[in-house]
PDB file of C-alpha atoms and ligand atoms in Angstrom:
ATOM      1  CA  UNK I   1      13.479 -71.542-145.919  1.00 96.00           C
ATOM      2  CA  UNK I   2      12.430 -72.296-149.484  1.00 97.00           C
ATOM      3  CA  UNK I   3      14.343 -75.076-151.468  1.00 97.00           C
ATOM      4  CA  UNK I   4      13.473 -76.274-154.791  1.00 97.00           C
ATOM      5  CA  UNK I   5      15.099 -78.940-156.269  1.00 97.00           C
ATOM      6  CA  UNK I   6      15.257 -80.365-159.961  1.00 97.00           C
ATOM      7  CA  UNK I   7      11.726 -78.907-160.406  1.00 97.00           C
ATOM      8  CA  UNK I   8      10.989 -79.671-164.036  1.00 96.00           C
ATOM      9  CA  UNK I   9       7.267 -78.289-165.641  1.00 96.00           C
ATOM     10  CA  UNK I  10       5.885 -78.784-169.350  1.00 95.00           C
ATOM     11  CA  UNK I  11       2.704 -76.807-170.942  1.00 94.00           C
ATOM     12  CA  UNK I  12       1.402 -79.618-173.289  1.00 91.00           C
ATOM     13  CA  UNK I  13       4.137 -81.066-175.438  1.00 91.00           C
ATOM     14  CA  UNK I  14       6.445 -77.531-174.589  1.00 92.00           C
ATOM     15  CA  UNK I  15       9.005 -78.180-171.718  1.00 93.00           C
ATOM     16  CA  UNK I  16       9.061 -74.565-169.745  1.00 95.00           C
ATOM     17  CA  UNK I  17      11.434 -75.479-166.677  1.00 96.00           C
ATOM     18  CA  UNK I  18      14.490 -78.084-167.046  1.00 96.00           C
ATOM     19  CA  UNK I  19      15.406 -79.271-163.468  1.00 95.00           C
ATOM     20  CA  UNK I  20      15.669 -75.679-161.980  1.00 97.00           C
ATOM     21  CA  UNK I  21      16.875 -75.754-157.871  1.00 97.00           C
ATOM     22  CA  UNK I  22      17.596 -72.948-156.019  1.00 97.00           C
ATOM     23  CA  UNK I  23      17.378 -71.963-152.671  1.00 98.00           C
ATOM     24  CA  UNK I  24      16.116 -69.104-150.434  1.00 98.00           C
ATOM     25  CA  UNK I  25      17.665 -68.348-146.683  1.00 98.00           C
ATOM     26  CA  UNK I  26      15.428 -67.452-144.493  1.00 97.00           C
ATOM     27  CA  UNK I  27      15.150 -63.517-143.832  1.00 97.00           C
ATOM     28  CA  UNK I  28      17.188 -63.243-147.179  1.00 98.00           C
ATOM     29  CA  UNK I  29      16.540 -61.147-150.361  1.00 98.00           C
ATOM     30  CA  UNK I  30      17.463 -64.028-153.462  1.00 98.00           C
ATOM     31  CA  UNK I  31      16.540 -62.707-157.332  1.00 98.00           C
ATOM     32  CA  UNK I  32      15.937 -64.541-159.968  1.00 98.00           C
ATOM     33  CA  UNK I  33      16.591 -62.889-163.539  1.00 96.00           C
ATOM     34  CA  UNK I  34      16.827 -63.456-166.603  1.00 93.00           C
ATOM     35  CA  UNK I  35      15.217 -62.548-169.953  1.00 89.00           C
ATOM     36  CA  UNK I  36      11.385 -63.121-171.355  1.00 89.00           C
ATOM     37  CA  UNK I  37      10.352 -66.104-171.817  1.00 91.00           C
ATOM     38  CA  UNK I  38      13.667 -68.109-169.928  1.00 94.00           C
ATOM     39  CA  UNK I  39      10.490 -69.758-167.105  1.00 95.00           C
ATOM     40  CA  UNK I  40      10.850 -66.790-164.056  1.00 96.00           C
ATOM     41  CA  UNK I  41       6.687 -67.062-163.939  1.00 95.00           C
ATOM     42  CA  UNK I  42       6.978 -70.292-164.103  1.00 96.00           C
ATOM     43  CA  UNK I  43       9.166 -71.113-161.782  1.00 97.00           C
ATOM     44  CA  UNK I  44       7.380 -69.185-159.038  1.00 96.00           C
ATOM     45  CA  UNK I  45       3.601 -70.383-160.310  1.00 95.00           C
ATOM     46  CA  UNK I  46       4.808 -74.313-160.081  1.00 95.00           C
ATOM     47  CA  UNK I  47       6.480 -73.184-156.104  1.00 96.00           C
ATOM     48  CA  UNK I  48       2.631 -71.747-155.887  1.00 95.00           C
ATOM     49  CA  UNK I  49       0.801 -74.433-157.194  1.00 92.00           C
ATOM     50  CA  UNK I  50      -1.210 -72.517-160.017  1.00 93.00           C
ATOM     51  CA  UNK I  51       0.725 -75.356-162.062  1.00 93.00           C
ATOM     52  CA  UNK I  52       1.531 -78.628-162.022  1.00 91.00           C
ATOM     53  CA  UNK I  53       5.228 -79.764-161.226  1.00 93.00           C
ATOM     54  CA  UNK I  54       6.082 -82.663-163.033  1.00 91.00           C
ATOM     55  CA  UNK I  55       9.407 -83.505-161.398  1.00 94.00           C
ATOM     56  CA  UNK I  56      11.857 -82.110-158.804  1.00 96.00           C
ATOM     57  CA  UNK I  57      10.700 -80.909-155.587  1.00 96.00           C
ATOM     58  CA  UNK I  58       9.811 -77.852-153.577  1.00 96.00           C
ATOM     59  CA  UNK I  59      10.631 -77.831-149.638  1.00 97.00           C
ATOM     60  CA  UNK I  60       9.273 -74.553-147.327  1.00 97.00           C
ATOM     61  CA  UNK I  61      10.439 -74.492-143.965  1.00 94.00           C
ATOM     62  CA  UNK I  62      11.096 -78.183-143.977  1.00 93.00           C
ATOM     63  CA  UNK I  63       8.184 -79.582-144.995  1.00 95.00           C
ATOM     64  CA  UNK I  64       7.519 -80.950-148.900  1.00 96.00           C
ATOM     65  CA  UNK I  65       5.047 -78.404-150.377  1.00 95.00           C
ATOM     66  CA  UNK I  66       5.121 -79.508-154.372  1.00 94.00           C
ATOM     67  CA  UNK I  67       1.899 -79.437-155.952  1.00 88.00           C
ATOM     68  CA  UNK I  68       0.254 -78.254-152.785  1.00 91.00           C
ATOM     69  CA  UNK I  69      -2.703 -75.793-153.564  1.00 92.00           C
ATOM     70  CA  UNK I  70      -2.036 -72.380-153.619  1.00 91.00           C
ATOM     71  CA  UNK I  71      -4.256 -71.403-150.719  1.00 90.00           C
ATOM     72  CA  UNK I  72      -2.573 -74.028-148.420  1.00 93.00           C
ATOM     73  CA  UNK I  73       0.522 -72.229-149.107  1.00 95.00           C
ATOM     74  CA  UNK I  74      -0.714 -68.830-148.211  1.00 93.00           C
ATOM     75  CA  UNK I  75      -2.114 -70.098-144.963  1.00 92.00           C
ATOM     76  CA  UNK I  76       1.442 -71.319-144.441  1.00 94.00           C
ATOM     77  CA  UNK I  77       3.094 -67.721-144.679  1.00 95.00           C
ATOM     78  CA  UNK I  78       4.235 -68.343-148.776  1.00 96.00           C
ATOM     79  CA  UNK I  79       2.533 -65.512-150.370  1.00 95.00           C
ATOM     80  CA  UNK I  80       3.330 -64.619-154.096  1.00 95.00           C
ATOM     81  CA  UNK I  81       2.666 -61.126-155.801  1.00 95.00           C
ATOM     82  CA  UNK I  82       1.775 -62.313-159.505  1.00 91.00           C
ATOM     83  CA  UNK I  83       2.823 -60.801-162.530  1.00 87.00           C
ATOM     84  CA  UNK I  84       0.343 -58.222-163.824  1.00 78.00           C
ATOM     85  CA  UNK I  85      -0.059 -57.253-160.101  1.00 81.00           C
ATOM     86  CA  UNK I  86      -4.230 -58.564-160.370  1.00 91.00           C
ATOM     87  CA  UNK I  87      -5.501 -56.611-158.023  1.00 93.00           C
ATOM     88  CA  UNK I  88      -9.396 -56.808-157.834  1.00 94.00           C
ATOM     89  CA  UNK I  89      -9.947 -54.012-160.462  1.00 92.00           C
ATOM     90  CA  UNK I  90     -13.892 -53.399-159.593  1.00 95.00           C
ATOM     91  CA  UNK I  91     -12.884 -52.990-155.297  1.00 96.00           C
ATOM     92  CA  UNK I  92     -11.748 -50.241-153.274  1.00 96.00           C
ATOM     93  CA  UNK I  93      -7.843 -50.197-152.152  1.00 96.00           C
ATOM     94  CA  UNK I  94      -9.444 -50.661-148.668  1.00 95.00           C
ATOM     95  CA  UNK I  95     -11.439 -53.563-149.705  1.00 96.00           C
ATOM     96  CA  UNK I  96      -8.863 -55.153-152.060  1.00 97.00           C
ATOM     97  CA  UNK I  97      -6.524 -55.330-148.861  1.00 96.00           C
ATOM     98  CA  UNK I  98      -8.955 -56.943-146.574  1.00 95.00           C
ATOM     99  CA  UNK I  99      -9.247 -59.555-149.179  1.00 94.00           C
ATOM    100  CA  UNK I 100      -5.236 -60.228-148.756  1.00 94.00           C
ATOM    101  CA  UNK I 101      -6.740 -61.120-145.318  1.00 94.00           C
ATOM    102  CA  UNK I 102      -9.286 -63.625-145.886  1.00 93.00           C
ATOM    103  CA  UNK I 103      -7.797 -66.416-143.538  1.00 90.00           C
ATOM    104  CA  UNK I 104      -7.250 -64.095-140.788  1.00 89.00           C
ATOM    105  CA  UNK I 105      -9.876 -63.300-138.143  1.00 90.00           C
ATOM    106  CA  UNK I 106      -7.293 -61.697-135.290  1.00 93.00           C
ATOM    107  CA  UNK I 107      -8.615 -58.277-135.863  1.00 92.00           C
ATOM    108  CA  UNK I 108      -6.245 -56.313-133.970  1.00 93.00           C
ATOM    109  CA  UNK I 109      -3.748 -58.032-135.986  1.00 94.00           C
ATOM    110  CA  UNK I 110      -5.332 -56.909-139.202  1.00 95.00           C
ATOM    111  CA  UNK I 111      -5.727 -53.277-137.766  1.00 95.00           C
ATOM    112  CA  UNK I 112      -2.083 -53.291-137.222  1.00 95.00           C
ATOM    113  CA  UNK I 113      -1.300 -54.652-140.407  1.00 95.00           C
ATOM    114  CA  UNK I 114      -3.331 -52.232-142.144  1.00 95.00           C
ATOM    115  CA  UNK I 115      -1.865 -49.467-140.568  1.00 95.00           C
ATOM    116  CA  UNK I 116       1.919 -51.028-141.661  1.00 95.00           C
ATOM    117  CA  UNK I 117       0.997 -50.733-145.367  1.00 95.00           C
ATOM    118  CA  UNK I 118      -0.029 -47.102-145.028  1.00 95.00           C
ATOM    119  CA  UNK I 119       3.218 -46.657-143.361  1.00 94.00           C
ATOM    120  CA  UNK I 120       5.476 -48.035-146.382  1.00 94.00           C
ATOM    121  CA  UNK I 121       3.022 -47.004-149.383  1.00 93.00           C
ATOM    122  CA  UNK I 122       1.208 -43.641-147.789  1.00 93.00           C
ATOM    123  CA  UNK I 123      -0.504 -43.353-151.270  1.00 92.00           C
ATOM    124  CA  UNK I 124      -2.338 -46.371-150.531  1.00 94.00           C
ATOM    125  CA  UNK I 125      -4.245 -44.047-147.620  1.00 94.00           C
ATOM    126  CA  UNK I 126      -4.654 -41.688-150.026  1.00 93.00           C
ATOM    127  CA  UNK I 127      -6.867 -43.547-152.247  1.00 93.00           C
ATOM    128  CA  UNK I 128      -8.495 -45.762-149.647  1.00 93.00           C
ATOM    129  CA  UNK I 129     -11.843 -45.683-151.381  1.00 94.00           C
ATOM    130  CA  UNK I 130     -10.787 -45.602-154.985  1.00 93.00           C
ATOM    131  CA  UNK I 131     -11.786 -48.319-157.100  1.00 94.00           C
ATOM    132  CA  UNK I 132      -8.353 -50.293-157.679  1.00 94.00           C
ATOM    133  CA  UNK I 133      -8.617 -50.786-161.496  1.00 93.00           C
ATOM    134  CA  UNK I 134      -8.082 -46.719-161.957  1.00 95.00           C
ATOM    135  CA  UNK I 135      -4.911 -46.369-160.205  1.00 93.00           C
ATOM    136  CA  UNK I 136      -2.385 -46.296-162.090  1.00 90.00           C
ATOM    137  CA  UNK I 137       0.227 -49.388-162.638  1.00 89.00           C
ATOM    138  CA  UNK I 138       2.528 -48.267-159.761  1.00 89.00           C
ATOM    139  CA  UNK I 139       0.418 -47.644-157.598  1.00 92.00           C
ATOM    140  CA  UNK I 140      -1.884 -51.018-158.446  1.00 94.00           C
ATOM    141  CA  UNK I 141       2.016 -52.629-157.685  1.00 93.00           C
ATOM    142  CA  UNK I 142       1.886 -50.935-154.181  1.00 93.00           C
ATOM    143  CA  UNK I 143      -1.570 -52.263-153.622  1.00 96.00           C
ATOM    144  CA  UNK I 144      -0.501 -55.907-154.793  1.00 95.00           C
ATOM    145  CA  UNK I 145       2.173 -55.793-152.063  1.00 96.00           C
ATOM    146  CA  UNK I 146      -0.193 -54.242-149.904  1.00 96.00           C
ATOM    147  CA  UNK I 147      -2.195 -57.222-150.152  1.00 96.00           C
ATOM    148  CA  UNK I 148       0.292 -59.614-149.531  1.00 96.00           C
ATOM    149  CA  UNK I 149       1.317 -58.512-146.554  1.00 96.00           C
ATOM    150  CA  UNK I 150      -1.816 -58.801-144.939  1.00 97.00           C
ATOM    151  CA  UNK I 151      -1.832 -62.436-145.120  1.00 95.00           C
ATOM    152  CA  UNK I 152       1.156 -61.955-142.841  1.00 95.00           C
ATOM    153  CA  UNK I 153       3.377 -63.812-144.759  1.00 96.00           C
ATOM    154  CA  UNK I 154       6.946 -65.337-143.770  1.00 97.00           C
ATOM    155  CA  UNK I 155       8.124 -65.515-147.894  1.00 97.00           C
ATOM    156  CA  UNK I 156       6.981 -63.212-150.075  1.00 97.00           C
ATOM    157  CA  UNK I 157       7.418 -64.118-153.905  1.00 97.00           C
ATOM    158  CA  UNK I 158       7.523 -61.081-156.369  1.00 96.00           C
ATOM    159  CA  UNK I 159       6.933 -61.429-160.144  1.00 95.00           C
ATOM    160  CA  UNK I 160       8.315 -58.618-161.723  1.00 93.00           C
ATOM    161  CA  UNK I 161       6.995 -55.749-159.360  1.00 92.00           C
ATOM    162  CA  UNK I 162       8.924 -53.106-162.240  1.00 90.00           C
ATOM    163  CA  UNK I 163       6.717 -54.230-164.843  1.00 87.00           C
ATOM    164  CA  UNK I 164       5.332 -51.272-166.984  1.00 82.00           C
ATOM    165  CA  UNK I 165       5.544 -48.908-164.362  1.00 86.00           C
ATOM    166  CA  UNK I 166       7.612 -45.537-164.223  1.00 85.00           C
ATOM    167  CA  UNK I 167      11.037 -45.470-163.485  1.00 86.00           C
ATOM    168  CA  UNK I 168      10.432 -42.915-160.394  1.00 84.00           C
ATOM    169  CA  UNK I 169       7.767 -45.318-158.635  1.00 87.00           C
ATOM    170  CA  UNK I 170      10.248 -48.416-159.256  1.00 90.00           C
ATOM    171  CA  UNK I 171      12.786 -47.274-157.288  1.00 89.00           C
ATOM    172  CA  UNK I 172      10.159 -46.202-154.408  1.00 89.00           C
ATOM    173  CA  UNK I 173       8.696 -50.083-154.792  1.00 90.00           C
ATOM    174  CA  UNK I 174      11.855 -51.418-154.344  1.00 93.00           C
ATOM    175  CA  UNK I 175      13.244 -49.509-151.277  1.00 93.00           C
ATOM    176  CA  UNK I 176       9.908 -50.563-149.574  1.00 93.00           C
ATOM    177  CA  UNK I 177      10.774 -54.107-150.682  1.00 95.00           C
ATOM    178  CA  UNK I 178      14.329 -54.242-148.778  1.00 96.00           C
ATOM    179  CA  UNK I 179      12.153 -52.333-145.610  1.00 95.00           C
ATOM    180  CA  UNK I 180       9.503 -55.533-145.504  1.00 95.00           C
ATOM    181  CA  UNK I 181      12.453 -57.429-145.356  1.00 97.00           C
ATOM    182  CA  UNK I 182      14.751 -55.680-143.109  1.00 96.00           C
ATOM    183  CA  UNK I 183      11.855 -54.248-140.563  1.00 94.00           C
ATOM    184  CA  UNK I 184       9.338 -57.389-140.767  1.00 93.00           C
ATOM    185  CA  UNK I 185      12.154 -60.437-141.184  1.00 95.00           C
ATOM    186  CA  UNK I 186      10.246 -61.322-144.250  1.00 97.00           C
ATOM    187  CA  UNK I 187      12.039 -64.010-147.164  1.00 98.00           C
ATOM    188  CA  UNK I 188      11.650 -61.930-150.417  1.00 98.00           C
ATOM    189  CA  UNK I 189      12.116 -64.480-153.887  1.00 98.00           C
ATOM    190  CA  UNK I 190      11.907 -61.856-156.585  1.00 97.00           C
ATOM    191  CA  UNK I 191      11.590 -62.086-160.092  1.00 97.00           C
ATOM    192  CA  UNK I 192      12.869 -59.248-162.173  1.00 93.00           C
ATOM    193  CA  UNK I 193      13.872 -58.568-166.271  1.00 89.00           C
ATOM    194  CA  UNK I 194      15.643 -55.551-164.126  1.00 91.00           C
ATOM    195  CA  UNK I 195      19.175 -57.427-163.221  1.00 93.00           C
ATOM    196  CA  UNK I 196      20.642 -54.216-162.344  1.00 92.00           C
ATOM    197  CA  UNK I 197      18.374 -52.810-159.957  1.00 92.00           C
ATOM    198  CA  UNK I 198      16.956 -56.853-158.849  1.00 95.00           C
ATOM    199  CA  UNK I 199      21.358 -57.569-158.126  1.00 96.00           C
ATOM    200  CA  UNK I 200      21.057 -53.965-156.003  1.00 95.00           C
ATOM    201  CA  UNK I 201      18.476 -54.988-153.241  1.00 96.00           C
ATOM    202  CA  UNK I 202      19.383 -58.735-153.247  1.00 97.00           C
ATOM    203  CA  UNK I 203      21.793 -61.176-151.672  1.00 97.00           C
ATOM    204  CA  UNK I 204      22.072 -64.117-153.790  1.00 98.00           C
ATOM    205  CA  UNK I 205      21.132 -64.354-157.730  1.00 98.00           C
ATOM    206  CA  UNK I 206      20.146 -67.203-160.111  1.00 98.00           C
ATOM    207  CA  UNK I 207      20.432 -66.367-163.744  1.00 97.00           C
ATOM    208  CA  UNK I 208      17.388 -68.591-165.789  1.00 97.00           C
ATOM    209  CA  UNK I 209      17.676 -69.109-169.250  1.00 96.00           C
ATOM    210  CA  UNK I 210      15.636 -71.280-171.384  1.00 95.00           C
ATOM    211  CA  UNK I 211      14.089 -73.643-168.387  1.00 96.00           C
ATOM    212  CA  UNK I 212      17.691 -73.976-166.676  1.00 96.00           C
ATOM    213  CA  UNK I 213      19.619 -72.117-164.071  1.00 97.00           C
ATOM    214  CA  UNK I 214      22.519 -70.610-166.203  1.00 96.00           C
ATOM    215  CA  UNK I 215      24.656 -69.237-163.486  1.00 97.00           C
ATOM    216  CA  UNK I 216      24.373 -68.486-159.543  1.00 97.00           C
ATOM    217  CA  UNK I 217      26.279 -66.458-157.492  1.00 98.00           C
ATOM    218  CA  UNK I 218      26.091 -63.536-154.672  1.00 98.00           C
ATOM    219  CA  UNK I 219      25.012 -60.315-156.474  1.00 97.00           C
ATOM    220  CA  UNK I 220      27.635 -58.499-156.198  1.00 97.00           C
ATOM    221  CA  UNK I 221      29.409 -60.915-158.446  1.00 97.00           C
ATOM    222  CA  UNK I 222      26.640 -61.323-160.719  1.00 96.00           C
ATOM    223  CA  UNK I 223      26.287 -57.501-160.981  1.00 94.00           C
ATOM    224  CA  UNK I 224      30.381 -57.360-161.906  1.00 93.00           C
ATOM    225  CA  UNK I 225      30.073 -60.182-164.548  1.00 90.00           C
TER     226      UNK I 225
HETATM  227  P1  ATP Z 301       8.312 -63.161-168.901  1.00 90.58           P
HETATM  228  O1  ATP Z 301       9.202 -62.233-168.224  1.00 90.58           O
HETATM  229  O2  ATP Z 301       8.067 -62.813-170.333  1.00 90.58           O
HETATM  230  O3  ATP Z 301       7.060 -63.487-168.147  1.00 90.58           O
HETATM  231  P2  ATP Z 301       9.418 -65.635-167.930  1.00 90.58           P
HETATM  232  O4  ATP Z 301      10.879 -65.804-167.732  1.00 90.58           O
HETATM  233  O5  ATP Z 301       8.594 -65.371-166.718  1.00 90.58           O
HETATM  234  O6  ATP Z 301       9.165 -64.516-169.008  1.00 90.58           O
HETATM  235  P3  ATP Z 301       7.617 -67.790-168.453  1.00 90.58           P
HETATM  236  O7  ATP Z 301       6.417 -66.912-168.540  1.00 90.58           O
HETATM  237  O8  ATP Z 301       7.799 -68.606-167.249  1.00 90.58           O
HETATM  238  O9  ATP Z 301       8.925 -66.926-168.677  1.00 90.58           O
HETATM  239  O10 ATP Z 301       7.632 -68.726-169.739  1.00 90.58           O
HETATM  240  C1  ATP Z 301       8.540 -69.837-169.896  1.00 90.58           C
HETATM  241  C2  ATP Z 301       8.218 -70.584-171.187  1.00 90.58           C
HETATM  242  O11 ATP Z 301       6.942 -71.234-171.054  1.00 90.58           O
HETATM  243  C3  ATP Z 301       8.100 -69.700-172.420  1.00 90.58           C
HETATM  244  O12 ATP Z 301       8.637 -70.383-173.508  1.00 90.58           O
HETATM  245  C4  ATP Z 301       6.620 -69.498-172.570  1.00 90.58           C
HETATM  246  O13 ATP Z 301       6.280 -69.280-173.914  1.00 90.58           O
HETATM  247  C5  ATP Z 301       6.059 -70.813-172.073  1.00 90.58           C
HETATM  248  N1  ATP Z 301       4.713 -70.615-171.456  1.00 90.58           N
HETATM  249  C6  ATP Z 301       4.420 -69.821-170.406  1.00 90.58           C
HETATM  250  N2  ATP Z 301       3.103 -69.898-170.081  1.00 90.58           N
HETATM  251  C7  ATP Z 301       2.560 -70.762-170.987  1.00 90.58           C
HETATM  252  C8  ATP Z 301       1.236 -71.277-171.219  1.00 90.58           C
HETATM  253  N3  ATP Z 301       0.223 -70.925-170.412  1.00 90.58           N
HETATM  254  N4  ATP Z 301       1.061 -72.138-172.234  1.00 90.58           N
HETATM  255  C9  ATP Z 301       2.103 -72.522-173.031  1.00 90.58           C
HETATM  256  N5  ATP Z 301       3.367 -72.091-172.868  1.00 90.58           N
HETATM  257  C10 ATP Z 301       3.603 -71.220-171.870  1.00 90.58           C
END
């Protein structure tokens, strides 16, 4: 579904990604891991286009999508969950998720949709009306998800959804994350410092490390090595 291919990305003078390719079945789980700083972020912000690819290419469903804008993507079904969650701090939960549905207008749909989100993260109903900035980082992670989904996305890409958040709620996140994908058919590409748990809920693994893909394998195999 997702195929990237040599994709190579420099900030200034500072090369970040070295020819990194991978690829993402559709309706699979695939992780990508590896330790700060080895170009995870990057890898998923040049598939996004929040930066500019400089070589390789990225292909989604087909069709050549480097360097497209981000919001093209998103009207495609790619959807990616940034690092740091960024919810709208200053809106309501119920508001912040109606933004994830900006290029919708099927209303039923978005009803529906709603009403899914409540279903896998039931504190999101909870604090329907609470500004999103005071919840705390798990549930702001929820919400983040939340909002992804109602753009009714095909691929979901997740940067680090265990960042800074405690280890009870991380384990909640992730379950949810394998029931997106098993009960909606939705491509997850995660990002995760967490190999252990990232190997546990995923297919197929790519270890980054300095700008270049270090090793690949299933995850069970990457988990015994
Ligand atoms: P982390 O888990 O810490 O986010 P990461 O694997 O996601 O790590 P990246 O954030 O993609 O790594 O960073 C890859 C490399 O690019 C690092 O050397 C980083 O310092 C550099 N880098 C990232 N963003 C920028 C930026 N905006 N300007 C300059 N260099 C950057």
């Amino acid at each position: 579904m997702l195929e990237v291919k040599g994709l190579e990305v420099s900030y200034g003078s500072i090369k970040a990604l070295h020819g990194v390719s991978l690829k993402v079945p559709e309706k699979s789980i695939v992780t990508l891991i590896g330790a700060n700083g080895a170009g995870k972020s990057t890898t998923l912000r040049a598939i996004s286009g929040l930066i500019n690819v400089r070589g390789g290419s990225v292909t989604y469903d087909g069709q050549d999508i480097t360097n497209l804008a981000a919001h093209q993507l998103v009207a495609r079904g790619l959807c990616h969950v940034p690092e740091g969650r960024m919810v709208f701090a200053n809106l309501t939960v119920d508001e912040n998720l109606r933004m994830g549905a900006y290029l919708r207008n099927d209303k039923t749909g978005i009803a529906e949709d709603v009403d899914y989100c409540f279903h896998i993260f039931p504190r999101l109903k909870e604090r329907l009306t609470q500004a999103a900035g005071t919840m705390s980082g798990g549930e702001q992670q929820m919400l983040a998800i939340a909002r992804a989904l109602m753009s009714k996305p095909r691929c979901l890409m997740l940067d680090e959804p265990s960042l800074g958040i405690a280890p009870m709620l991380v384990r909640s996140i992730f379950e949810q994350i394998v029931a997106i994908n098993k009960e909606r058919g939705i491509t997850v590409l995660l990002v995760e410092q967490n190999a252990n748990l990232a190997l546990q809920v995923s297919q197929y693994g790519y270890v980054l490390e300095t700008g270049s893909v270090l090793l690949e394998d299933t995850s069970e195999s990457l988990r015994k090595n």
